[in-house]
Coordinates of C-alpha atoms and ligand atoms in Angstrom, one line a residue:
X583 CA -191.4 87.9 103.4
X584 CA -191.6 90.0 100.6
X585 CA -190.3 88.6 97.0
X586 CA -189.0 92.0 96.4
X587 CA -187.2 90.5 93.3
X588 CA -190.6 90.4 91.3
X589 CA -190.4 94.1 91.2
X590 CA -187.4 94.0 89.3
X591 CA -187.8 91.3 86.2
X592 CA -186.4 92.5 83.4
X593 CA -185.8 95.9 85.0
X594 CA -181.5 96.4 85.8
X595 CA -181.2 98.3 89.6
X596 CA -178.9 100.7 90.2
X597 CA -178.6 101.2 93.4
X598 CA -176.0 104.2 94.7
X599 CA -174.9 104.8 98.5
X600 CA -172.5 107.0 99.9
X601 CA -171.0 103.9 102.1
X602 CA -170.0 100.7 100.3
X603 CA -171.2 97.3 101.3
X604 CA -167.9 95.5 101.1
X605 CA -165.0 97.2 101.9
X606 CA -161.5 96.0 100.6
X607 CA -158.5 96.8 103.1
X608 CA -154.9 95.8 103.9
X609 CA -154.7 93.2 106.6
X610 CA -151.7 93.6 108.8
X611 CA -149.9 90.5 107.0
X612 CA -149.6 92.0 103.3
X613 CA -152.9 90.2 102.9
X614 CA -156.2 91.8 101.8
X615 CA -159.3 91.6 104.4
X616 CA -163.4 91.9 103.0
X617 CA -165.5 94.0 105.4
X618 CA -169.1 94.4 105.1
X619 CA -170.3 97.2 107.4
X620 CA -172.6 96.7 110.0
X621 CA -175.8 98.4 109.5
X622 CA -179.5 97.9 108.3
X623 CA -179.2 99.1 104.8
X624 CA -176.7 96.6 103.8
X625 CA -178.1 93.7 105.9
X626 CA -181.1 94.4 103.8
X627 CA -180.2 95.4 100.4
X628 CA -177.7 92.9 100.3
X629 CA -179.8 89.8 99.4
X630 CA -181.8 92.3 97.1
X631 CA -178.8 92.9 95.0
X632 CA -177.7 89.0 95.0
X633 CA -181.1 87.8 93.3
X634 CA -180.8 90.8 91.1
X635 CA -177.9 91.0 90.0
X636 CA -178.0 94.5 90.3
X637 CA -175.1 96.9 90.7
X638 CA -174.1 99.0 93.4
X639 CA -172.3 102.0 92.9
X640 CA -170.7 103.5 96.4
X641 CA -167.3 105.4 97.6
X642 CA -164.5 103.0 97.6
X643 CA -163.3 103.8 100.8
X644 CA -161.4 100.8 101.3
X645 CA -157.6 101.2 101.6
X646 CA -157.3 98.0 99.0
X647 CA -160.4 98.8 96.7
X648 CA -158.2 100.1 94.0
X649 CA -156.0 97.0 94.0
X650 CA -158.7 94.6 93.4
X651 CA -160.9 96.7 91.1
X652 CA -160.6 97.4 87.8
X653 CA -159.9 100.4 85.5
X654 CA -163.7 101.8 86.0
X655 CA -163.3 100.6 89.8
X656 CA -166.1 97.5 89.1
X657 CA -165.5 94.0 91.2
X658 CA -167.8 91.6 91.4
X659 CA -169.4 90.5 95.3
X660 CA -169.7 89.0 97.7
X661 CA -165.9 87.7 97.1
X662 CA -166.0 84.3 95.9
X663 CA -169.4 84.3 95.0
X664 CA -169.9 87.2 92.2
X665 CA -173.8 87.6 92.6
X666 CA -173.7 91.5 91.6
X667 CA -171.3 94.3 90.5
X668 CA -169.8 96.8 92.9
X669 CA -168.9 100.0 91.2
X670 CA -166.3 101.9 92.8
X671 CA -166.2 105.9 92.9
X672 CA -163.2 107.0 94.0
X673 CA -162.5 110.4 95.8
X674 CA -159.3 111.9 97.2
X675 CA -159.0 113.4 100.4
X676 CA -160.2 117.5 99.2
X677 CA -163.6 115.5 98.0
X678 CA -164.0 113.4 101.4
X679 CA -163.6 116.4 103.0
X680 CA -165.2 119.0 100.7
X681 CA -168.7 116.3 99.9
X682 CA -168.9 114.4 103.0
X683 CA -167.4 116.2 105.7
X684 CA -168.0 119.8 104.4
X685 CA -171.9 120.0 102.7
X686 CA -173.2 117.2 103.8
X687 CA -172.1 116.6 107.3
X688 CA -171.5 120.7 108.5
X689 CA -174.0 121.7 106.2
X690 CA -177.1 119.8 105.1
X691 CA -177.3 117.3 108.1
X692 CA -177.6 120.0 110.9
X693 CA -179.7 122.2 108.4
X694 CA -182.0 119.0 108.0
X695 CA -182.4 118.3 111.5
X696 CA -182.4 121.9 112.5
X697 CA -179.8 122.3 114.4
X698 CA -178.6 125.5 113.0
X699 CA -175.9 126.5 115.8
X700 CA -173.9 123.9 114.3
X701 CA -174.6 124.7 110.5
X702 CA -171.7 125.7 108.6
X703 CA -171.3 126.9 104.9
X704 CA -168.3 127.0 103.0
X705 CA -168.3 127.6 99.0
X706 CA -165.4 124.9 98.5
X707 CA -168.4 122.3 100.5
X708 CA -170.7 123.1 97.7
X709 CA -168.6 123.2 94.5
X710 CA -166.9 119.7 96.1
X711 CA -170.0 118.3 96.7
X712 CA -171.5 119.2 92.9
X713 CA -168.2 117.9 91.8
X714 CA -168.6 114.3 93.4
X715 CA -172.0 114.0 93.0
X716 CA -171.4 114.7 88.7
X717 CA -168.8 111.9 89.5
X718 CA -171.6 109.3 90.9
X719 CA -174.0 110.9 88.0
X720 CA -171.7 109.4 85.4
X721 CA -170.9 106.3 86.8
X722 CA -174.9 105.2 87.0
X723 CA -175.2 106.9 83.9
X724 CA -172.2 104.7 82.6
X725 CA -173.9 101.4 84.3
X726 CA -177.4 101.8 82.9
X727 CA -175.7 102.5 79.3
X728 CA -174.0 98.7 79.4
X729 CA -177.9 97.6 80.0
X730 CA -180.3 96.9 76.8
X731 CA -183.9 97.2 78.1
X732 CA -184.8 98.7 81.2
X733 CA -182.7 100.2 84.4
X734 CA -184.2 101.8 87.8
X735 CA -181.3 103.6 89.7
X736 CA -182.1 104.2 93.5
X737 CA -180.1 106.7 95.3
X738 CA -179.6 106.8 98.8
X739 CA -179.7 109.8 101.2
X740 CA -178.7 113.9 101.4
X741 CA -175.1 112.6 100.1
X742 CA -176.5 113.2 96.7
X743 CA -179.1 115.4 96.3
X744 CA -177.9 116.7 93.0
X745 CA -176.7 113.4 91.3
X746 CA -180.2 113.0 89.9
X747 CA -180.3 116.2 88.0
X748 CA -176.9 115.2 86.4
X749 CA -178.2 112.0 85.7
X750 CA -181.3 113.0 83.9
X751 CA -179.4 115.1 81.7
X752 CA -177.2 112.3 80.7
X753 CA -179.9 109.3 80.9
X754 CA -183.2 111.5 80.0
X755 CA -185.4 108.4 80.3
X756 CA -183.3 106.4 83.2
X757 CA -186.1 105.9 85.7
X758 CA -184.6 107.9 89.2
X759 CA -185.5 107.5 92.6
X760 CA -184.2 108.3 96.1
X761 CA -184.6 107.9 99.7
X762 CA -183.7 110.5 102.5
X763 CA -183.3 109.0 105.7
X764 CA -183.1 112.1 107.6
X765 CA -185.7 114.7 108.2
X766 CA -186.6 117.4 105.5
X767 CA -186.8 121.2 107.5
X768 CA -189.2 123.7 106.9
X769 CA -188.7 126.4 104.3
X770 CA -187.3 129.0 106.5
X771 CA -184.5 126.6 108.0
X772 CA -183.3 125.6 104.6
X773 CA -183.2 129.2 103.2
X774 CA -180.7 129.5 105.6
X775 CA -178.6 128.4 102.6
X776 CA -176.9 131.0 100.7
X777 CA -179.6 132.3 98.2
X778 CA -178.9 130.1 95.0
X779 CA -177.7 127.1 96.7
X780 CA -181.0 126.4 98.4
X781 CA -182.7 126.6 95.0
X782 CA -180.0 124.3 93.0
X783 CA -180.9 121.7 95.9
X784 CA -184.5 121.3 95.2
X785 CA -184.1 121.9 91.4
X786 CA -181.4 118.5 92.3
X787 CA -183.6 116.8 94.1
X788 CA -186.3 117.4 91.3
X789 CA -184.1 115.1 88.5
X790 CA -186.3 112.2 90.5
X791 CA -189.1 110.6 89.2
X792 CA -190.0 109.7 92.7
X793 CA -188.5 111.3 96.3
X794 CA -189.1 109.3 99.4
X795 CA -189.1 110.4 102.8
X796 CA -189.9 108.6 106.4
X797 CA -192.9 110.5 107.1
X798 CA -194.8 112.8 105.9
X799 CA -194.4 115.5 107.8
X800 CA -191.0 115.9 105.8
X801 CA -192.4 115.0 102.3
X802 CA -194.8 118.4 103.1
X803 CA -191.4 120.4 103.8
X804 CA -190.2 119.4 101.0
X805 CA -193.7 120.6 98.9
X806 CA -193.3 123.8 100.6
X807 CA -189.8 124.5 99.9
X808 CA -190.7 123.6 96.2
X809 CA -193.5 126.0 95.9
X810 CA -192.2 128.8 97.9
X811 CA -188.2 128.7 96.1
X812 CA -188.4 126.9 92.6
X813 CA -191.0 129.3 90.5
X814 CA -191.2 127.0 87.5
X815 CA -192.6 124.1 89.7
X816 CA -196.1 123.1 90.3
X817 CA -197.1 121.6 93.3
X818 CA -199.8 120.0 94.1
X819 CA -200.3 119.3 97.8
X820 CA -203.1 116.9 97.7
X821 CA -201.5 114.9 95.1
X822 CA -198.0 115.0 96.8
X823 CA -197.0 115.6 92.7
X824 CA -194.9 118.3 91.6
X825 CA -194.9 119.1 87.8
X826 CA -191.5 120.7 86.6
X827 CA -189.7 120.8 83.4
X828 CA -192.7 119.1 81.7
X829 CA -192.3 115.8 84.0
X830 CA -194.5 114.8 87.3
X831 CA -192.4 114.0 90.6
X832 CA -193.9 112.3 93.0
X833 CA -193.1 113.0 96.7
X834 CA -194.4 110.2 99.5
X835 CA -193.6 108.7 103.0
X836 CA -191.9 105.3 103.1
X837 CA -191.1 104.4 106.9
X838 CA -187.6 102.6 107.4
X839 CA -187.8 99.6 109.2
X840 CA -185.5 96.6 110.5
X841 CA -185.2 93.1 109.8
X842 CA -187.6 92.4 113.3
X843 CA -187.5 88.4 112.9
X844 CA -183.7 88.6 112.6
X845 CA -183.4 90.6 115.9
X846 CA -186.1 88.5 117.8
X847 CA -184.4 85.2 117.1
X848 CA -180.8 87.1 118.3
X849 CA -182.7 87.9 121.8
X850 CA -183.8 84.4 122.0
X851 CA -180.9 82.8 121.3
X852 CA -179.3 80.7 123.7
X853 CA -176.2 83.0 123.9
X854 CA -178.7 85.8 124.5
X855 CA -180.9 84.1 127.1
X856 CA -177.1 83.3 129.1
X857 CA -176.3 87.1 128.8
X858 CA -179.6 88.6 129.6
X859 CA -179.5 86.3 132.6
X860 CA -176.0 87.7 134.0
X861 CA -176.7 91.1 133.3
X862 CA -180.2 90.9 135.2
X863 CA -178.6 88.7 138.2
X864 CA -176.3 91.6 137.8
X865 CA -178.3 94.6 137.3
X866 CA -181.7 94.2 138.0
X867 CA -181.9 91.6 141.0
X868 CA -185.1 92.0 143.6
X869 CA -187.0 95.2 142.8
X870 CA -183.6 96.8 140.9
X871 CA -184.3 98.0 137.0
X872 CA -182.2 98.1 134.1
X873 CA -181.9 100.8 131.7
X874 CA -180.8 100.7 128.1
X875 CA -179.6 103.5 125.4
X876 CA -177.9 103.0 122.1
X877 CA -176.4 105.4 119.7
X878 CA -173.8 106.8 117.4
X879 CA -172.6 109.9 119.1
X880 CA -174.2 112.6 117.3
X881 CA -175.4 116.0 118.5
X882 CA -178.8 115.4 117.3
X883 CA -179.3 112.1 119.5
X884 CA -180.1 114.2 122.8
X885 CA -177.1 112.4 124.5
X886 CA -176.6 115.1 127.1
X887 CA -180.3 116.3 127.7
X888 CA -180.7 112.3 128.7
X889 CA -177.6 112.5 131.4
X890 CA -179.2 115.6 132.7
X891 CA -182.7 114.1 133.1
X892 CA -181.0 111.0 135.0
X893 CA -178.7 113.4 137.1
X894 CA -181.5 115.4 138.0
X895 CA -183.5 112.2 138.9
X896 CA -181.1 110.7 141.1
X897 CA -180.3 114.4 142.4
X898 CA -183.7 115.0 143.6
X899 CA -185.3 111.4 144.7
X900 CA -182.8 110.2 146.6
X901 CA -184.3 106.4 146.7
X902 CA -184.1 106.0 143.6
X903 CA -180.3 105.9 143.6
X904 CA -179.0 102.2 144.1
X905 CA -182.7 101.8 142.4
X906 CA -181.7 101.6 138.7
X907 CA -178.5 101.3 136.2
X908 CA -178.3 102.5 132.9
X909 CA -176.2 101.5 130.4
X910 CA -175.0 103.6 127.6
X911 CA -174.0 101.7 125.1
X912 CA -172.5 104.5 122.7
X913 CA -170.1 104.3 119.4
X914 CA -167.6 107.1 118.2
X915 CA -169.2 109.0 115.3
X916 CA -167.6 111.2 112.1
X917 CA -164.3 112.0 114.5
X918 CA -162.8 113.9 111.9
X919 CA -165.2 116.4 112.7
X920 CA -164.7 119.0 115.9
X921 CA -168.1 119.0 116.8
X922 CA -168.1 115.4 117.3
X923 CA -165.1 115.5 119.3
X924 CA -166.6 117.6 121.9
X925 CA -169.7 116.0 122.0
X926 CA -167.8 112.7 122.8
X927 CA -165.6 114.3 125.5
X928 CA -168.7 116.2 126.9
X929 CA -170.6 113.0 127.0
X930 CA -167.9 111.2 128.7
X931 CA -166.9 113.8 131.4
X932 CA -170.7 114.2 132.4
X933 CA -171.1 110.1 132.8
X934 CA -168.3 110.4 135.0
X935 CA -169.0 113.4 137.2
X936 CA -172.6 111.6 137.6
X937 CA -171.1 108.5 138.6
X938 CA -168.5 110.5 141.4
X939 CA -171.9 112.3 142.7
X940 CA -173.9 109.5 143.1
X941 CA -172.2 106.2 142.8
X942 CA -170.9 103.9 145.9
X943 CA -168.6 101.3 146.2
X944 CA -171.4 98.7 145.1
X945 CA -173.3 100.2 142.2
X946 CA -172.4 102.4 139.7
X947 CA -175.0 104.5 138.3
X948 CA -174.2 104.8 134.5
X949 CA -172.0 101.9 132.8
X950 CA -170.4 103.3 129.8
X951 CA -170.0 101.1 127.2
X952 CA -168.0 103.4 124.5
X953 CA -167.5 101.3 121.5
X954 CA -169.4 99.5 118.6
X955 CA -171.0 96.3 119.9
X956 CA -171.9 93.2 117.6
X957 CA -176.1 93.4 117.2
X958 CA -176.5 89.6 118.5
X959 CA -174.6 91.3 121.9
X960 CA -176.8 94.4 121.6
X961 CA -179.8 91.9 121.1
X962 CA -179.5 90.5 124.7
X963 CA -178.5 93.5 126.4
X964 CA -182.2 94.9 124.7
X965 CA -183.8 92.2 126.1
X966 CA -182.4 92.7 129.7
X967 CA -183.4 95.8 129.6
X968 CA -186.4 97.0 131.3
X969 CA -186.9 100.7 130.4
X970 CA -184.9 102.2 126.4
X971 CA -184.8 105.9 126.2
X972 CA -184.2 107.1 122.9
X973 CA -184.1 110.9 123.2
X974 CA -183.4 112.3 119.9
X975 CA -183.6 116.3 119.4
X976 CA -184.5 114.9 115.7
X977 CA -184.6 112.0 114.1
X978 CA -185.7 111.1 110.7
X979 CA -187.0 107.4 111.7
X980 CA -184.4 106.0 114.7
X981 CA -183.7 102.1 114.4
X982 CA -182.6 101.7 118.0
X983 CA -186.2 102.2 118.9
X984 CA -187.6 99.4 116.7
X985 CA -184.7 97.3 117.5
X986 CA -185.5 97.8 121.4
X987 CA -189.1 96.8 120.6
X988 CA -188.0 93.7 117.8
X989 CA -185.9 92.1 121.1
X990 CA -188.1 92.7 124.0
X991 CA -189.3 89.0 123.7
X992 CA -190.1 88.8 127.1
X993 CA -192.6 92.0 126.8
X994 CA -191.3 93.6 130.2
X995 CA -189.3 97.0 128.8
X996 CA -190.8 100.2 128.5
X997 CA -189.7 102.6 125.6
X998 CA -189.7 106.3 126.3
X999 CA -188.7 107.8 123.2
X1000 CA -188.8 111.3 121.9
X1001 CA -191.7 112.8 120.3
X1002 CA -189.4 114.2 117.3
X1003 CA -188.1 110.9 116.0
X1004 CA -189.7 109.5 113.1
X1005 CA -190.4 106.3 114.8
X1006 CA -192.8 108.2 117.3
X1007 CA -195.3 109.1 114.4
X1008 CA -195.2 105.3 113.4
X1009 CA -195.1 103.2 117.1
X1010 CA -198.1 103.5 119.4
X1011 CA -197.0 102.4 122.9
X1012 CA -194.2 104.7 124.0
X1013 CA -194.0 106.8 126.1
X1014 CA -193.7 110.1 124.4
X1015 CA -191.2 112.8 125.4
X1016 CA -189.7 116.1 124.7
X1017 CA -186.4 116.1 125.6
X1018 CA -186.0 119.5 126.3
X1019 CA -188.4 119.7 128.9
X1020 CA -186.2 118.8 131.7
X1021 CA -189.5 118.0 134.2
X1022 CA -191.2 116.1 131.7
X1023 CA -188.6 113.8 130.7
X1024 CA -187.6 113.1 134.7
X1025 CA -191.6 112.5 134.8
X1026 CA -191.7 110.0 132.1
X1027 CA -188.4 108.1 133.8
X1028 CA -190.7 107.8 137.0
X1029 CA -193.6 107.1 135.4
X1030 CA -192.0 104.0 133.5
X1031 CA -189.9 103.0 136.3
X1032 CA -193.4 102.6 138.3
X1033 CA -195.0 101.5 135.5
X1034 CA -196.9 98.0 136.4
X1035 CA -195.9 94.7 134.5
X1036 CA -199.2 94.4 133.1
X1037 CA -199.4 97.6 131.7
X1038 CA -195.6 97.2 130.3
X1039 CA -197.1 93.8 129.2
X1040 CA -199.8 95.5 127.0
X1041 CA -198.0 98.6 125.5
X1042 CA -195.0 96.5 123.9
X1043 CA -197.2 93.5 122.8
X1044 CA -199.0 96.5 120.7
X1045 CA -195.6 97.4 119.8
X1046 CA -194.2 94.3 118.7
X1047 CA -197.3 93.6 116.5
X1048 CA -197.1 96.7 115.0
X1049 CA -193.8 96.3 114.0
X1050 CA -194.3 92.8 112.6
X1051 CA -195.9 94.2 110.1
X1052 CA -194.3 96.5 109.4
X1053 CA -190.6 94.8 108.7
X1054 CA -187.6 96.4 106.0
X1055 CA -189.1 94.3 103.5
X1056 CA -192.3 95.9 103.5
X1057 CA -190.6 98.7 103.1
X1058 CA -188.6 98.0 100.4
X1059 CA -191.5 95.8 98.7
X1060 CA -193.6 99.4 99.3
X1061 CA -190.7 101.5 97.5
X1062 CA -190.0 99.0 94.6
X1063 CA -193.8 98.6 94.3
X1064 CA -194.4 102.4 93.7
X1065 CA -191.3 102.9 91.9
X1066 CA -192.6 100.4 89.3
X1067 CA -196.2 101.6 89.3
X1068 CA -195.4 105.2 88.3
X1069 CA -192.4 103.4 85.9
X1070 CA -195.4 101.5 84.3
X1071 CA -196.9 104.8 83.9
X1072 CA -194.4 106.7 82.3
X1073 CA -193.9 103.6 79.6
X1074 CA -197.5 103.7 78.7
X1075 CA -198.4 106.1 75.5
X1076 CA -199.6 109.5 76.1
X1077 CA -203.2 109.7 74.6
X1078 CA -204.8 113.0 73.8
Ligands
LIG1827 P1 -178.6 107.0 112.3 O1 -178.6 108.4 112.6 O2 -177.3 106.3 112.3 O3 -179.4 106.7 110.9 P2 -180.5 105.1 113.8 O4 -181.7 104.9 112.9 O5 -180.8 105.0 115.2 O6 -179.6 106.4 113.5 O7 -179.5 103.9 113.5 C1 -178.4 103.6 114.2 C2 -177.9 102.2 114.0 O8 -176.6 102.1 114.5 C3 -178.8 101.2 114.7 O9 -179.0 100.1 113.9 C4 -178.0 100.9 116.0 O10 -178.2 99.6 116.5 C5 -176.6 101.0 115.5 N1 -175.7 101.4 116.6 C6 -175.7 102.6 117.3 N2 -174.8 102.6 118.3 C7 -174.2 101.4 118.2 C8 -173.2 100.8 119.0 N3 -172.6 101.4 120.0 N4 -172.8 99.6 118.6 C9 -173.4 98.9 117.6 N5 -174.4 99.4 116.9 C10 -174.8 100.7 117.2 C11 -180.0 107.5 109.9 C12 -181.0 108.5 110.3 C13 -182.1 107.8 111.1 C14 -182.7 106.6 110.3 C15 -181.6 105.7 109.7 C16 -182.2 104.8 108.7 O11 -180.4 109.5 111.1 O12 -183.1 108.7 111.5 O13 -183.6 105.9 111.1 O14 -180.7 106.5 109.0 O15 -182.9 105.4 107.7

């Protein structure tokens, strides 16, 4: 593994997310419970920060963060062990719902993965958003102050794409950088901004020293949009460098990754190997197959298009039905939103209609599993699994493919994953697919479902090596390493 602490001698980290990585709340005895959210960032940053000793600014969205924080909302975690500093911003419910909901959940996410019919703009989104984001500028700002030599703050994601330009007017030599897990749209999708706001964006994002997307297909949107809306920039393409405001950003693609050893030895557990013999003795007995799909429920995960390629499958080759299950293992996502709510019942009354069409007393065709699942149970039921479909509209990387690939120890699954995910430009093995080409997809479920063992054999031993090398620590050890190169760079005198 990576020491990605070398990176960072004598060099504070800042690192700023919209989500906290422990979460304070009220237990229902009067007592106060520590949550750490599930999820690959903070499985992975977590350590990070610990050798560190960084400090993590994030929403306190806890309901007990106030009570254990003090006056500038700092506590020190893990509790009980103090490693590194939380900072706590703290928003009221017009900012969650203004900055989170409003921008950047009905605005720049459906924007970003052009999705426009569910784009919506609101002026009290943008001025909340600007608001909170100024709030998160000075709290950074505040936390590299209370360092004497040198401080890197990393910021996380579309939450805060004008918290740099903030910061660099408060902290003009506080080295910036941020990563944008989702996709970056063309030029004529983002102008779909009000004129102005589109502009203020990129001048926002343009406070970094250094922007980092997934692949770099997006990192060239983002050149464009720079080149064809903010007049006082220079771009050049080759370089991936933009020169504005007499500084050079640099623009490059950083794929996400997971921790693949830590799933692999989940699968193989001896838990695991119990569960991933019931559900195959259960599931997948004689010439039967097992199918496998994991999401939050979002509209830009393809949920339906994949019911309607499985409907139409068991619709039109009748042998197939009794043939395979799928299990759909899918959490609730951003309820507070109306879109979401649809999407949830939609997805739920479609499962169920399928299963009345098609299902008999002994097998029924879809297994809804509608809840989060604990990743050492969502380990084994990857491994079980002989065929993942991951069928995102868009996707700026998609983790449940790697993870699929990370726990198929026994080599036997087939991924069929959409061609508009990031992990498609990164994973040579799948089978590719456009999910909304109804035929195609039906023909790629056939194809795997037929698909000989050897073949299966080949494709995810490619896979597995692929992603071996390619782990979350390289990926952070590849950010840090850049961050600090062009860091080095700045610190070195300008000669004539
Ligand atoms: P997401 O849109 O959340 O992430 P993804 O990358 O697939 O998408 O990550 C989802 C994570 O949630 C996976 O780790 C998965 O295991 C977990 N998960 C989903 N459903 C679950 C369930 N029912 N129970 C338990 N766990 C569940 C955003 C971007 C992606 C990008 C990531 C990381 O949209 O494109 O890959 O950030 O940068």
């Amino acid at each position: 593994m990576v020491d990605i602490a070398q990176y960072l001698i004598d060099c504070k980290f800042i690192l700023v997310s919209n989500r906290e990585p422990y979460e304070h709340m009220h237990g229902s005895h009067g007592d106060i419970e520590v949550k750490q959210p599930a999820g690959g960032l903070v499985t992975a940053l977590d350590p990070t920060m610990r050798r560190t000793h960084g400090t993590w600014v994030a929403w306190g969205s806890g309901t007990a963060d106030h009570e254990v924080s003090d006056e500038l909302g700092r506590v020190s975690v893990p509790p009980g062990e103090d490693c590194y500093t939380l900072r706590r911003v703290w928003l009221d419910e017009s900012d969650v719902n203004g900055y989170y909901h409003g921008f950047a959940n009905r605005a720049l996410w459906p924007l970003c993965h052009m999705l426009i019919q569910h784009f919506e703009f609101r002026t009290e989104y943008w001025e909340r958003y600007r608001t909170v984001n100024l709030r998160f500028a000075h709290a950074v700002a505040d936390e590299a102050e209370r360092c004497t030599g040198r401080a890197m703050a990393w910021i996380q994601d579309y939450h805060f794409a004008l918290a740099s330009e903030y910061l660099r007017a408060m902290r003009p030599s506080l080295f910036v950088h941020q990563f944008w897990h989702i996709p970056f749209p063309p030029a004529d999708i983002l102008r779909l901004l009000p004129i102005g706001t589109y502009e203020a964006l990129l001048r926002g994002m343009l406070g970094n020293d250094l922007i980092e997307f997934q692949i770099d297909r997006y990192a060239v949107n983002f050149l464009d949009c720079v080149d064809k809306y903010v007049s006082e920039a220079r771009v050049d393409h080759a370089r991936q460098t933009i020169t504005f405001r007499n500084r050079v950003v640099s623009v490059g693609a950083f794929p996400i990754s997971i921790d693949a050893e830590n799933f692999a030895s989940m699968a193989s557990s001896k838990e695991s190997t119990a569960r991933v013999a019931t559900l195959r003795d259960r599931y997948a007995r004689g010439d039967r197959q097992l199918g496998v799909c994991v999401d939050r429920i979002d509209y830009t995960k393809g949920i339906p298009e994949r019911i309607r390629a499985l409907d139409t499958i068991w619709e039109e080759s009748p042998e197939l039905r009794e043939r395979f299950t799928f299990i759909f293992v899918c959490t609730p996502s951003r309820t507070d939103l109306p879109a979401y709510n649809s999407l949830e019942r939609d997805v739920i009354q479609s499962i169920m209609a399928t299963n009345t069409r098609f299902g008999t007393p002994d097998w029924t065709p879809i297994v809804l599993i509608n809840e989060n699942v604990d990743s050492d149970l969502l380990a084994g039921v990857y491994r079980a699994a002989d065929i993942c479909i991951v069928s995102s509209l868009q996707d700026g990387m998609n983790l449940v493919a790697k993870e699929f690939v990370a726990c198929q120890v026994d080599e036997r699954g087939v991924l069929i994953l959409s061609r508009f995910t990031g992990s498609a430009e990164e994973i040579d093995g799948a089978m590719l697919i456009n999910p909304f080409n109804v035929d195609g997809f039906v023909a790629a479920i056939h194809a795997a479902l037929e698909m000989s063992p050897e073949e299966r054999k080949r494709r995810m031993h490619r896979m597995r090596r692929q992603l071996n090398n390619s782990t979350i620590f390289d990926w952070l050890g590849a950010i840090l390493g850049r961050a600090t190169e062009i860091m080095g760079m700045h610190a070195q005198p300008v000669t004539a």
